[in-house]
Short mmCIF file of C-alpha atoms in Angstrom, two decimals:
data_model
loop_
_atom_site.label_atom_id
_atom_site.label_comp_id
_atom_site.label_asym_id
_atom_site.label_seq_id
_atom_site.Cartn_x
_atom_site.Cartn_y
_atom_site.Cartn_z
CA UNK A 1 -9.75 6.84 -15.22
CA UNK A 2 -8.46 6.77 -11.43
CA UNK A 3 -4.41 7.84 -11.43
CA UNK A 4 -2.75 6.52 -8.16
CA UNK A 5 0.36 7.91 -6.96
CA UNK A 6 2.80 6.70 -4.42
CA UNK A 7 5.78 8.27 -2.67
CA UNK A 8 7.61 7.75 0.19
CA UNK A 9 9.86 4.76 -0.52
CA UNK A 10 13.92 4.73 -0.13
CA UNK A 11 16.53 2.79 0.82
CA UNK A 12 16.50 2.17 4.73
CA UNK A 13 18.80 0.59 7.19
CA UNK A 14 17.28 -2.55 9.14
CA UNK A 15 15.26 -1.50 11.68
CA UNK A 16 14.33 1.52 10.55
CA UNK A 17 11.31 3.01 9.35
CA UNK A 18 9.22 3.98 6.06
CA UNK A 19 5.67 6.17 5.14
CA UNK A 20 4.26 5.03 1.84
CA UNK A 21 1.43 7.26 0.98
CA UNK A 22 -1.03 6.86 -2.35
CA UNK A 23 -2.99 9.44 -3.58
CA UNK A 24 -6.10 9.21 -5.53
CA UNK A 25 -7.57 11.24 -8.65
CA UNK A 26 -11.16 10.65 -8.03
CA UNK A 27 -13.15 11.17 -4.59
CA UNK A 28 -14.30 7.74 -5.40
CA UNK A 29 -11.76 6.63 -3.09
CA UNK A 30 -14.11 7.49 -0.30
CA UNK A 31 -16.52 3.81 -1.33
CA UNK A 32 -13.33 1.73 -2.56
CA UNK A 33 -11.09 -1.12 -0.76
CA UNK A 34 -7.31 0.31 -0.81
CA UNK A 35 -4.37 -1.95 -0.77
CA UNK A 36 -0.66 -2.32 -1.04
CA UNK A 37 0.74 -5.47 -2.43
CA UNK A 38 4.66 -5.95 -2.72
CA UNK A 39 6.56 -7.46 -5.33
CA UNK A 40 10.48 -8.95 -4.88
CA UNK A 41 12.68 -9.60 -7.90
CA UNK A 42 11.55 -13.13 -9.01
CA UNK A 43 8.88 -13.50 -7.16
CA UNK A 44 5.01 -13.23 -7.19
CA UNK A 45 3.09 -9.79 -5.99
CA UNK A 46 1.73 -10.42 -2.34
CA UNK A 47 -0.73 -8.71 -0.18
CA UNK A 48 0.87 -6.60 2.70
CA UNK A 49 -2.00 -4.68 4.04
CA UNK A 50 -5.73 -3.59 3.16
CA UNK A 51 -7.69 -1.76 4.34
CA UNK A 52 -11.85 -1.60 3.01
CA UNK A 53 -14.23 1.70 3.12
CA UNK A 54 -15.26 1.38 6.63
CA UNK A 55 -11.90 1.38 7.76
CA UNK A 56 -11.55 -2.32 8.62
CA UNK A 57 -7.89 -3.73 7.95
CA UNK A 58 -5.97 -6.91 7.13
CA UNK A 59 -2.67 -7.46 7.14
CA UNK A 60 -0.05 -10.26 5.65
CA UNK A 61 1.51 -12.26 8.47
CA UNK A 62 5.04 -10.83 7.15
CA UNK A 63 3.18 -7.61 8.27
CA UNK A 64 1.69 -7.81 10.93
CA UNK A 65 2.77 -6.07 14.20
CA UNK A 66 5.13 -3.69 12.37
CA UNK A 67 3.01 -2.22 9.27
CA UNK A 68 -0.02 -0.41 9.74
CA UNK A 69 -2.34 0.78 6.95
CA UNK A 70 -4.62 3.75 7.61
CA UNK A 71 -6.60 6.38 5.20
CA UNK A 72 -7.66 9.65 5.15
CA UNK A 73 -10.60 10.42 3.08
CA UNK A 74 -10.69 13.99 3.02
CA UNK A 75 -7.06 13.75 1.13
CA UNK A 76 -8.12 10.67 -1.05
CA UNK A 77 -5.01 9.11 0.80
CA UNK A 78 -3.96 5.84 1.73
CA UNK A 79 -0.94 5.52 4.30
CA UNK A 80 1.46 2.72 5.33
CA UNK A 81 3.30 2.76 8.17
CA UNK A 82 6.78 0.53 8.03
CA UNK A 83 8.35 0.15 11.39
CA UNK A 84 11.34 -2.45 11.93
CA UNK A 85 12.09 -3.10 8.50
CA UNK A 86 13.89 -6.27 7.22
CA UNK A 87 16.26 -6.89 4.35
CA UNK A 88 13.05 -9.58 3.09
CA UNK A 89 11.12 -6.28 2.73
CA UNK A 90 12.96 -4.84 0.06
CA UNK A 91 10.31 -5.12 -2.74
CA UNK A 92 8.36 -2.54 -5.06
CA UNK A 93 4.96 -1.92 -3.13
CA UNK A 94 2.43 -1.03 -5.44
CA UNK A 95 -0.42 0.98 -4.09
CA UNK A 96 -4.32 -0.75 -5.26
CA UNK A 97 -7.77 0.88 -5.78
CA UNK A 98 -10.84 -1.74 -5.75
CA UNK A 99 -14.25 -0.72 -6.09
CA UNK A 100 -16.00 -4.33 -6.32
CA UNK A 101 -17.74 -5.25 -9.76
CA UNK A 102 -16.79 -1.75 -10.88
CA UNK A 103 -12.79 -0.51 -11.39
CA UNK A 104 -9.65 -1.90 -10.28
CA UNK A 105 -6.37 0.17 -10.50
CA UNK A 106 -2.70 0.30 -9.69
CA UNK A 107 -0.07 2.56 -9.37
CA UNK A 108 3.38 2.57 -10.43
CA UNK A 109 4.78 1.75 -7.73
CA UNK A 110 7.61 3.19 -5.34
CA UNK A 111 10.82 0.86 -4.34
CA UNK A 112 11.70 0.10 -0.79
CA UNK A 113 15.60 -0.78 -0.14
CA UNK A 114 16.40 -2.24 3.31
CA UNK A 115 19.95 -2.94 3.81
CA UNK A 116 21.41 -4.98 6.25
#
């Protein structure tokens, strides 16, 4: 059983910024693909960012130039970085583990607020 844990979300003023960070149980975090995914009241969970185990990243088009993803292994951590928020952000983002073939596992998610 992995156990993923998020913190870092809030309410935020447009504009402003947000950390999200996801911690890991299991140092099998070091060989999995990390993810957060977003979902907005009444609609579908989407992709934001991902980022695999060699460090390679890809990010939503809603994302892109403002989020960035990163991880640090040695804390079985995955990071994103929310810079000139939007009102359309305001979503739970859910932090994902994905080991291919093997285990797939979300957290709880945290809520992100961005008022206008």
């Amino acid at each position: 059983q992995v156990q993923l844990v998020e913190s870092g979300g809030g309410l935020v003023q447009a504009g402003g910024s947000l950390r999200l960070s996801c911690a890991a149980s299991r140092i099998i975090f070091n060989f999995a693909n990390m993810g957060w995914y977003r979902q907005a009241p009444g609609k579908q969970r989407e992709l934001v960012a991902r980022i695999d185990r060699s460090g390679s990243t890809n990010y939503a088009d809603s994302a892109k130039g403002r989020f960035t993803i990163s991880r640090d292994n040695a804390k079985n951590t995955v990071y994103l970085q929310m810079n000139s928020l939007k009102p359309e952000d305001t979503a739970v983002y859910y932090c994902n583990l994905d080991l291919p073939g093997t285990m797939n596992y979300w957290g709880q998610g945290t809520q992100v607020t961005v008022s206008s």
